[in-house]
């Protein structure tokens, strides 16, 4: 140790002494006198240098040995020393030519041919102008014939038509001209003796020409007025010179005003039926209404004004009130209504339901004086929908079929008042294009005024259909129709009621795409083979099989 530099040492000692005294005696620093030292030598202490890192600069985090950070190569850039030139004359961009790929096969047209037992033959042809939805024109032709085991048990149907559609800037136009021919015979068979009423049944044939035109205003959100105009006409004749001509002109106008829709539906219907006598059955109807749509409800208030004129005349005024309210938005909506109307009866509608009609059919319109209904509808996603409706109808002149007392294989039409309570339900399921299913059920209770039963009207009906796409080429489908037992009235030899048994008709089919445009199909109808009767004395065909080929082009 070396002693020198006494002045500096004296100063350091003085500072230490003053600090100690200050800690022991907290006196006023203003009164304290500076410490004086008698040391005159300076002491210097030398030792080896040891660097110490301050605590504040230390990293107190242990290294993460499990780090999986990816090594990223440093990027390098090569900057070219180029002068930017400004060209005021910029040349026009050239559109790049689109590479033409293979067009999908054109499948707007198809032809179909098939053969089966019961001398079944099928032929169909459909032609269309192209894939432009704004301009369509086409032609179709269909033929089907079958022959059963009994004499005169033959069915033939031919249909043909041309149509056109044009979507213009403001309106859409549609027109169709068609022809339909259905032929059969009065092959009635007594189920007790299994003998036909006639060894040589008379033939029946219905020819119907139809004409239809429609003009519909295209919807645009900014428009406040919508309208449509439609014209329908048909000319029907049968083998016994019965004729029916009809022309209907209908349309609607609707105006949007704030949350209201104000409009009117109207139609003028002229129908002339001629057999041994001529009957004019004309109807004018108007349905003014006001619709209010709120955030959680829809309400329609209106009236049906119906004026009948011609052979029968009368004026009727009915309410037209409907309401909807969602209870679970987008999933469940309850609805209800109270309406009334005049439902027109025509020879055409009767012949479609029952082609074995007698001559000189009496025609009266159905007065639906009251129709109360309510129910629930909705969906669970885009692939599941349902609807259930409970209704009560009060009908005047409800038409019923009964066997003619002289020719029981022919049917007359009688009328009776009825109160009908009904329940209808429907479920629709569609899982993409691979699977779809539809189920529909109808339950009705008929309380007749004069007649003991609602002849040939089942209390319970069921229809269901399913379609499954097994592979891209193979598709299967199945169908079930079930009708509950019905009752028929016979007036001779003594008035009696005959029970018509219930029946189930099960059908199935398959389609196989053999090539891109060629396919084969197979259809089996009435798999159970039950020769059931829809109308008394008319057993249907047993199991029938139909197969063939179709070609798209």
PDB file of C-alpha atoms in Angstrom, residues 120 136 221 306 361 453 463:
ATOM      1  CA  UNK A 120     -97.671 -51.349 -73.314  1.00  0.00           C
ATOM      2  CA  UNK A 136     -87.500 -20.268 -75.769  1.00  0.00           C
ATOM      3  CA  UNK A 221     -87.580  -3.336 -56.833  1.00  0.00           C
ATOM      4  CA  UNK A 306    -118.775 -13.558 -57.711  1.00  0.00           C
ATOM      5  CA  UNK A 361    -124.350 -34.781 -67.208  1.00  0.00           C
ATOM      6  CA  UNK A 453    -122.145 -41.098 -47.675  1.00  0.00           C
ATOM      7  CA  UNK A 463     -98.927 -40.277 -51.174  1.00  0.00           C
TER       8      UNK A 463
END
